[in-house]
Amino acid sequence: MTTPPSSRLTAARSLGRRLMGRQEAGLVLVTAAVAAALTLFAGSHLDRRTGETINDFWNSHTLVQTATDASFFAIMAVGATVVIISGGIDLSVGSIYALSGVASALLLRAMGPMPDAATVGVALLVCAGVGTLCGMVNGALVVGLKVHPFIITLGTMWILRGIAFVATRAESILLPEALTGFAKAPLGLGGGLYPVPMLLMLMVTVAGALYLTRTVPGRHVFAFGGNLEASRFAGLPLGRIQIGVFALSGLTAGLAAFLGAGFYGSVSSGDAQGYELYVIAAAVVGGASLVGGRGSAFGAMLGALLIVLFRQSIRTLRFDQNYEWIVVGCAIIVAVVIDQWSARAAARRLARAAEAVPAGESRVAAA
C-alpha cells in the first residue's frame, strides 16, 4: 500500500518544523550561508595535473583541512559546553592540552621503542588520563574551596602550563612516527587528505550529544545549570555533578592533545596557547548560555566549524590575517547578544502563554 502524496507532504512539513525548531537550526543556516559565500567569492584556479578548474574553497583539500582545523577546537568545545551548561566555565583547557601532550611524550621517551599499536594505545591512555585528572582537580577545587570556576581555572591555567614548562625545560619533544601515522592515516582517500581528525570530532560530538540528552547524569547537568536551588531541594549530588563536568572537559582536552600531538608530530609546553578563546567562543556561538542551563554538543561542533570558516574566509579572500582575532571577538559578542535576545523573547512567549491559560479556562467554565 502506497502512502498518499498528501500524507508524505504533511510528514515532510512536520519534519521541517521539528528541524527548524531545534537549537542548532539557525547555526546550520548561518554556516551554510558562509560556506556558500566563500564558494561564490573565493575564485578558482587551474589544476596542473588534471587541467580542471577548481574552486579555491569548495574542493576536497580545503574542506577536509577546514574540518581538521576545527576538530581540535570542536573536541574541546564539547567538554567546555558541558561545563557551561552547568553554569561554570573552564579557562584551563589549553593548559590541560599542553600538559597531556607533554606527559605522553615524556613517558613514551622513557619507555623506549614499542610496537606501533602499543605506542598509540599508551599515548591515548596517558593523554586521556592526565586530562581527566586535571579536570577532576579543577572540579574538586571549585567544590572544596567554594570559589567561582573562573578564578579556579584561571589559576590552574597557569599552574598546569608551568608544570609542562618545567617538565620539558621549554624544549619541543618529537613523537614516534606511529602517532603521526595514526593521526594522518589517509583511510583510502589519498592525495594528502587526512580524515582521522574529522572522524574523531564526529565521534566525540555524538558521544557528547548522547550523554547530554540520553543519560540521567546529562539531565542532571541541565538541571544543575538551569536551577541550582531546585536541584539542591531535589537531592541531586551537586558536588559530584560539578566534579564530573570538569572531568569531562579535561578528558576532551586530553583527547584533543592526543590527536594534535600525533598530527603535528611534536609537543611543547607552549602548545594550545590561546585555545581557551576559540573553545569558549565555539561553545557560546554554538548556543551554550553563559548563565547555564542551555547548550548542545552538536552546537559546539557547529560553532567551532563556523569560527574556522571565518578564519578560512580571511585566508581564502586574501584579507589581512591580523584581523582574525577581531573577527573571533566580534563573533563572541554577536553570539552572546543574540543569546540574550532569544532568552528574553522566550521568556515573553512563556509569560503570554501563562496569561492566556486562565482566560481560556474561564471562558470554558462560563459556557
PDB file of N, CA, C and O in Angstrom, residues 194-241:
ATOM      1  N   TYR A 194      43.582  13.820   5.153  1.00  0.00           N
ATOM      2  CA  TYR A 194      43.692  13.110   6.426  1.00  0.00           C
ATOM      3  C   TYR A 194      42.373  13.235   7.181  1.00  0.00           C
ATOM      4  O   TYR A 194      42.140  14.226   7.896  1.00  0.00           O
ATOM      5  N   PRO A 195      41.492  12.236   7.059  1.00  0.00           N
ATOM      6  CA  PRO A 195      40.146  12.365   7.641  1.00  0.00           C
ATOM      7  C   PRO A 195      40.041  11.962   9.106  1.00  0.00           C
ATOM      8  O   PRO A 195      38.971  12.114   9.698  1.00  0.00           O
ATOM      9  N   VAL A 196      41.102  11.443   9.712  1.00  0.00           N
ATOM     10  CA  VAL A 196      41.002  10.937  11.081  1.00  0.00           C
ATOM     11  C   VAL A 196      40.553  12.025  12.066  1.00  0.00           C
ATOM     12  O   VAL A 196      39.662  11.786  12.895  1.00  0.00           O
ATOM     13  N   PRO A 197      41.150  13.230  12.066  1.00  0.00           N
ATOM     14  CA  PRO A 197      40.667  14.260  12.997  1.00  0.00           C
ATOM     15  C   PRO A 197      39.185  14.565  12.842  1.00  0.00           C
ATOM     16  O   PRO A 197      38.465  14.720  13.834  1.00  0.00           O
ATOM     17  N   MET A 198      38.705  14.630  11.609  1.00  0.00           N
ATOM     18  CA  MET A 198      37.296  14.906  11.376  1.00  0.00           C
ATOM     19  C   MET A 198      36.422  13.781  11.920  1.00  0.00           C
ATOM     20  O   MET A 198      35.381  14.041  12.556  1.00  0.00           O
ATOM     21  N   LEU A 199      36.835  12.539  11.719  1.00  0.00           N
ATOM     22  CA  LEU A 199      36.058  11.398  12.212  1.00  0.00           C
ATOM     23  C   LEU A 199      36.028  11.366  13.737  1.00  0.00           C
ATOM     24  O   LEU A 199      34.975  11.100  14.341  1.00  0.00           O
ATOM     25  N   LEU A 200      37.163  11.636  14.377  1.00  0.00           N
ATOM     26  CA  LEU A 200      37.182  11.665  15.843  1.00  0.00           C
ATOM     27  C   LEU A 200      36.334  12.816  16.384  1.00  0.00           C
ATOM     28  O   LEU A 200      35.676  12.680  17.430  1.00  0.00           O
ATOM     29  N   MET A 201      36.341  13.934  15.682  1.00  0.00           N
ATOM     30  CA  MET A 201      35.478  15.054  16.082  1.00  0.00           C
ATOM     31  C   MET A 201      34.015  14.632  16.060  1.00  0.00           C
ATOM     32  O   MET A 201      33.257  14.912  17.004  1.00  0.00           O
ATOM     33  N   LEU A 202      33.596  13.948  15.003  1.00  0.00           N
ATOM     34  CA  LEU A 202      32.209  13.493  14.910  1.00  0.00           C
ATOM     35  C   LEU A 202      31.884  12.477  15.996  1.00  0.00           C
ATOM     36  O   LEU A 202      30.788  12.506  16.583  1.00  0.00           O
ATOM     37  N   MET A 203      32.821  11.579  16.294  1.00  0.00           N
ATOM     38  CA  MET A 203      32.591  10.575  17.330  1.00  0.00           C
ATOM     39  C   MET A 203      32.413  11.229  18.697  1.00  0.00           C
ATOM     40  O   MET A 203      31.507  10.876  19.461  1.00  0.00           O
ATOM     41  N   VAL A 204      33.280  12.184  19.027  1.00  0.00           N
ATOM     42  CA  VAL A 204      33.182  12.873  20.323  1.00  0.00           C
ATOM     43  C   VAL A 204      31.888  13.670  20.398  1.00  0.00           C
ATOM     44  O   VAL A 204      31.219  13.708  21.443  1.00  0.00           O
ATOM     45  N   THR A 205      31.503  14.296  19.287  1.00  0.00           N
ATOM     46  CA  THR A 205      30.265  15.080  19.274  1.00  0.00           C
ATOM     47  C   THR A 205      29.051  14.185  19.504  1.00  0.00           C
ATOM     48  O   THR A 205      28.156  14.524  20.297  1.00  0.00           O
ATOM     49  N   VAL A 206      29.002  13.059  18.828  1.00  0.00           N
ATOM     50  CA  VAL A 206      27.880  12.130  19.015  1.00  0.00           C
ATOM     51  C   VAL A 206      27.848  11.610  20.447  1.00  0.00           C
ATOM     52  O   VAL A 206      26.778  11.535  21.077  1.00  0.00           O
ATOM     53  N   ALA A 207      29.030  11.247  20.977  1.00  0.00           N
ATOM     54  CA  ALA A 207      29.086  10.767  22.352  1.00  0.00           C
ATOM     55  C   ALA A 207      28.617  11.846  23.326  1.00  0.00           C
ATOM     56  O   ALA A 207      27.868  11.566  24.277  1.00  0.00           O
ATOM     57  N   GLY A 208      29.036  13.100  23.106  1.00  0.00           N
ATOM     58  CA  GLY A 208      28.602  14.189  23.969  1.00  0.00           C
ATOM     59  C   GLY A 208      27.105  14.432  23.874  1.00  0.00           C
ATOM     60  O   GLY A 208      26.441  14.691  24.893  1.00  0.00           O
ATOM     61  N   ALA A 209      26.558  14.340  22.666  1.00  0.00           N
ATOM     62  CA  ALA A 209      25.115  14.538  22.491  1.00  0.00           C
ATOM     63  C   ALA A 209      24.326  13.440  23.192  1.00  0.00           C
ATOM     64  O   ALA A 209      23.303  13.706  23.843  1.00  0.00           O
ATOM     65  N   LEU A 210      24.779  12.199  23.074  1.00  0.00           N
ATOM     66  CA  LEU A 210      24.098  11.097  23.753  1.00  0.00           C
ATOM     67  C   LEU A 210      24.179  11.260  25.266  1.00  0.00           C
ATOM     68  O   LEU A 210      23.202  10.997  25.983  1.00  0.00           O
ATOM     69  N   TYR A 211      25.334  11.702  25.763  1.00  0.00           N
ATOM     70  CA  TYR A 211      25.480  11.897  27.210  1.00  0.00           C
ATOM     71  C   TYR A 211      24.518  12.961  27.713  1.00  0.00           C
ATOM     72  O   TYR A 211      23.851  12.779  28.740  1.00  0.00           O
ATOM     73  N   LEU A 212      24.413  14.071  26.999  1.00  0.00           N
ATOM     74  CA  LEU A 212      23.594  15.180  27.470  1.00  0.00           C
ATOM     75  C   LEU A 212      22.103  14.916  27.325  1.00  0.00           C
ATOM     76  O   LEU A 212      21.300  15.412  28.130  1.00  0.00           O
ATOM     77  N   THR A 213      21.711  14.170  26.301  1.00  0.00           N
ATOM     78  CA  THR A 213      20.281  14.023  26.011  1.00  0.00           C
ATOM     79  C   THR A 213      19.705  12.660  26.375  1.00  0.00           C
ATOM     80  O   THR A 213      18.487  12.536  26.518  1.00  0.00           O
ATOM     81  N   ARG A 214      20.556  11.656  26.538  1.00  0.00           N
ATOM     82  CA  ARG A 214      20.034  10.296  26.734  1.00  0.00           C
ATOM     83  C   ARG A 214      20.438   9.655  28.051  1.00  0.00           C
ATOM     84  O   ARG A 214      20.134   8.493  28.268  1.00  0.00           O
ATOM     85  N   THR A 215      21.125  10.366  28.900  1.00  0.00           N
ATOM     86  CA  THR A 215      21.571   9.776  30.164  1.00  0.00           C
ATOM     87  C   THR A 215      21.067  10.611  31.340  1.00  0.00           C
ATOM     88  O   THR A 215      20.820  11.815  31.214  1.00  0.00           O
ATOM     89  N   VAL A 216      20.924   9.950  32.479  1.00  0.00           N
ATOM     90  CA  VAL A 216      20.495  10.646  33.692  1.00  0.00           C
ATOM     91  C   VAL A 216      21.529  11.683  34.139  1.00  0.00           C
ATOM     92  O   VAL A 216      21.168  12.819  34.472  1.00  0.00           O
ATOM     93  N   PRO A 217      22.845  11.361  34.163  1.00  0.00           N
ATOM     94  CA  PRO A 217      23.824  12.402  34.529  1.00  0.00           C
ATOM     95  C   PRO A 217      23.762  13.617  33.621  1.00  0.00           C
ATOM     96  O   PRO A 217      23.957  14.753  34.076  1.00  0.00           O
ATOM     97  N   GLY A 218      23.491  13.414  32.329  1.00  0.00           N
ATOM     98  CA  GLY A 218      23.374  14.548  31.420  1.00  0.00           C
ATOM     99  C   GLY A 218      22.202  15.448  31.772  1.00  0.00           C
ATOM    100  O   GLY A 218      22.310  16.680  31.754  1.00  0.00           O
ATOM    101  N   ARG A 219      21.070  14.839  32.119  1.00  0.00           N
ATOM    102  CA  ARG A 219      19.911  15.639  32.538  1.00  0.00           C
ATOM    103  C   ARG A 219      20.189  16.359  33.854  1.00  0.00           C
ATOM    104  O   ARG A 219      19.691  17.459  34.085  1.00  0.00           O
ATOM    105  N   HIS A 220      20.984  15.733  34.720  1.00  0.00           N
ATOM    106  CA  HIS A 220      21.353  16.386  35.972  1.00  0.00           C
ATOM    107  C   HIS A 220      22.184  17.647  35.701  1.00  0.00           C
ATOM    108  O   HIS A 220      22.065  18.637  36.435  1.00  0.00           O
ATOM    109  N   VAL A 221      23.033  17.604  34.673  1.00  0.00           N
ATOM    110  CA  VAL A 221      23.847  18.777  34.335  1.00  0.00           C
ATOM    111  C   VAL A 221      22.944  19.938  33.935  1.00  0.00           C
ATOM    112  O   VAL A 221      23.133  21.083  34.377  1.00  0.00           O
ATOM    113  N   PHE A 222      21.930  19.672  33.099  1.00  0.00           N
ATOM    114  CA  PHE A 222      20.990  20.721  32.711  1.00  0.00           C
ATOM    115  C   PHE A 222      20.229  21.247  33.927  1.00  0.00           C
ATOM    116  O   PHE A 222      20.012  22.464  34.056  1.00  0.00           O
ATOM    117  N   ALA A 223      19.813  20.337  34.797  1.00  0.00           N
ATOM    118  CA  ALA A 223      19.074  20.765  35.991  1.00  0.00           C
ATOM    119  C   ALA A 223      19.949  21.618  36.887  1.00  0.00           C
ATOM    120  O   ALA A 223      19.506  22.647  37.422  1.00  0.00           O
ATOM    121  N   PHE A 224      21.194  21.225  37.056  1.00  0.00           N
ATOM    122  CA  PHE A 224      22.129  21.972  37.904  1.00  0.00           C
ATOM    123  C   PHE A 224      22.333  23.381  37.373  1.00  0.00           C
ATOM    124  O   PHE A 224      22.305  24.361  38.117  1.00  0.00           O
ATOM    125  N   GLY A 225      22.542  23.498  36.068  1.00  0.00           N
ATOM    126  CA  GLY A 225      22.770  24.810  35.485  1.00  0.00           C
ATOM    127  C   GLY A 225      21.516  25.633  35.343  1.00  0.00           C
ATOM    128  O   GLY A 225      21.574  26.868  35.391  1.00  0.00           O
ATOM    129  N   GLY A 226      20.361  24.971  35.182  1.00  0.00           N
ATOM    130  CA  GLY A 226      19.117  25.709  34.994  1.00  0.00           C
ATOM    131  C   GLY A 226      18.537  26.264  36.270  1.00  0.00           C
ATOM    132  O   GLY A 226      17.987  27.370  36.289  1.00  0.00           O
ATOM    133  N   ASN A 227      18.634  25.500  37.363  1.00  0.00           N
ATOM    134  CA  ASN A 227      18.061  25.956  38.634  1.00  0.00           C
ATOM    135  C   ASN A 227      18.790  25.249  39.767  1.00  0.00           C
ATOM    136  O   ASN A 227      18.467  24.114  40.121  1.00  0.00           O
ATOM    137  N   LEU A 228      19.779  25.940  40.327  1.00  0.00           N
ATOM    138  CA  LEU A 228      20.612  25.334  41.364  1.00  0.00           C
ATOM    139  C   LEU A 228      19.808  25.011  42.615  1.00  0.00           C
ATOM    140  O   LEU A 228      19.959  23.936  43.201  1.00  0.00           O
ATOM    141  N   GLU A 229      18.946  25.924  43.033  1.00  0.00           N
ATOM    142  CA  GLU A 229      18.183  25.709  44.262  1.00  0.00           C
ATOM    143  C   GLU A 229      17.232  24.529  44.109  1.00  0.00           C
ATOM    144  O   GLU A 229      17.095  23.707  45.031  1.00  0.00           O
ATOM    145  N   ALA A 230      16.559  24.443  42.966  1.00  0.00           N
ATOM    146  CA  ALA A 230      15.661  23.306  42.737  1.00  0.00           C
ATOM    147  C   ALA A 230      16.437  21.993  42.718  1.00  0.00           C
ATOM    148  O   ALA A 230      15.957  20.968  43.237  1.00  0.00           O
ATOM    149  N   SER A 231      17.640  22.008  42.140  1.00  0.00           N
ATOM    150  CA  SER A 231      18.469  20.800  42.125  1.00  0.00           C
ATOM    151  C   SER A 231      18.870  20.405  43.536  1.00  0.00           C
ATOM    152  O   SER A 231      18.900  19.213  43.875  1.00  0.00           O
ATOM    153  N   ARG A 232      19.160  21.391  44.377  1.00  0.00           N
ATOM    154  CA  ARG A 232      19.527  21.094  45.762  1.00  0.00           C
ATOM    155  C   ARG A 232      18.344  20.477  46.519  1.00  0.00           C
ATOM    156  O   ARG A 232      18.487  19.483  47.232  1.00  0.00           O
ATOM    157  N   PHE A 233      17.151  21.060  46.345  1.00  0.00           N
ATOM    158  CA  PHE A 233      15.979  20.524  47.031  1.00  0.00           C
ATOM    159  C   PHE A 233      15.585  19.152  46.489  1.00  0.00           C
ATOM    160  O   PHE A 233      14.969  18.355  47.197  1.00  0.00           O
ATOM    161  N   ALA A 234      15.927  18.885  45.217  1.00  0.00           N
ATOM    162  CA  ALA A 234      15.625  17.577  44.627  1.00  0.00           C
ATOM    163  C   ALA A 234      16.595  16.496  45.089  1.00  0.00           C
ATOM    164  O   ALA A 234      16.401  15.318  44.775  1.00  0.00           O
ATOM    165  N   GLY A 235      17.621  16.893  45.820  1.00  0.00           N
ATOM    166  CA  GLY A 235      18.568  15.915  46.351  1.00  0.00           C
ATOM    167  C   GLY A 235      19.634  15.460  45.372  1.00  0.00           C
ATOM    168  O   GLY A 235      20.237  14.405  45.564  1.00  0.00           O
ATOM    169  N   LEU A 236      19.889  16.255  44.317  1.00  0.00           N
ATOM    170  CA  LEU A 236      20.922  15.877  43.359  1.00  0.00           C
ATOM    171  C   LEU A 236      22.305  16.023  43.990  1.00  0.00           C
ATOM    172  O   LEU A 236      22.536  16.925  44.810  1.00  0.00           O
ATOM    173  N   PRO A 237      23.240  15.154  43.632  1.00  0.00           N
ATOM    174  CA  PRO A 237      24.609  15.243  44.173  1.00  0.00           C
ATOM    175  C   PRO A 237      25.374  16.392  43.525  1.00  0.00           C
ATOM    176  O   PRO A 237      26.104  16.207  42.550  1.00  0.00           O
ATOM    177  N   LEU A 238      25.238  17.579  44.062  1.00  0.00           N
ATOM    178  CA  LEU A 238      25.758  18.776  43.406  1.00  0.00           C
ATOM    179  C   LEU A 238      27.274  18.738  43.253  1.00  0.00           C
ATOM    180  O   LEU A 238      27.808  19.089  42.205  1.00  0.00           O
ATOM    181  N   GLY A 239      27.978  18.341  44.302  1.00  0.00           N
ATOM    182  CA  GLY A 239      29.433  18.275  44.220  1.00  0.00           C
ATOM    183  C   GLY A 239      29.901  17.281  43.179  1.00  0.00           C
ATOM    184  O   GLY A 239      30.830  17.560  42.398  1.00  0.00           O
ATOM    185  N   ARG A 240      29.255  16.138  43.123  1.00  0.00           N
ATOM    186  CA  ARG A 240      29.636  15.123  42.141  1.00  0.00           C
ATOM    187  C   ARG A 240      29.377  15.621  40.719  1.00  0.00           C
ATOM    188  O   ARG A 240      30.149  15.337  39.791  1.00  0.00           O
ATOM    189  N   ILE A 241      28.284  16.348  40.538  1.00  0.00           N
ATOM    190  CA  ILE A 241      27.975  16.878  39.208  1.00  0.00           C
ATOM    191  C   ILE A 241      29.053  17.860  38.771  1.00  0.00           C
ATOM    192  O   ILE A 241      29.544  17.809  37.632  1.00  0.00           O
TER     193      ILE A 241
END
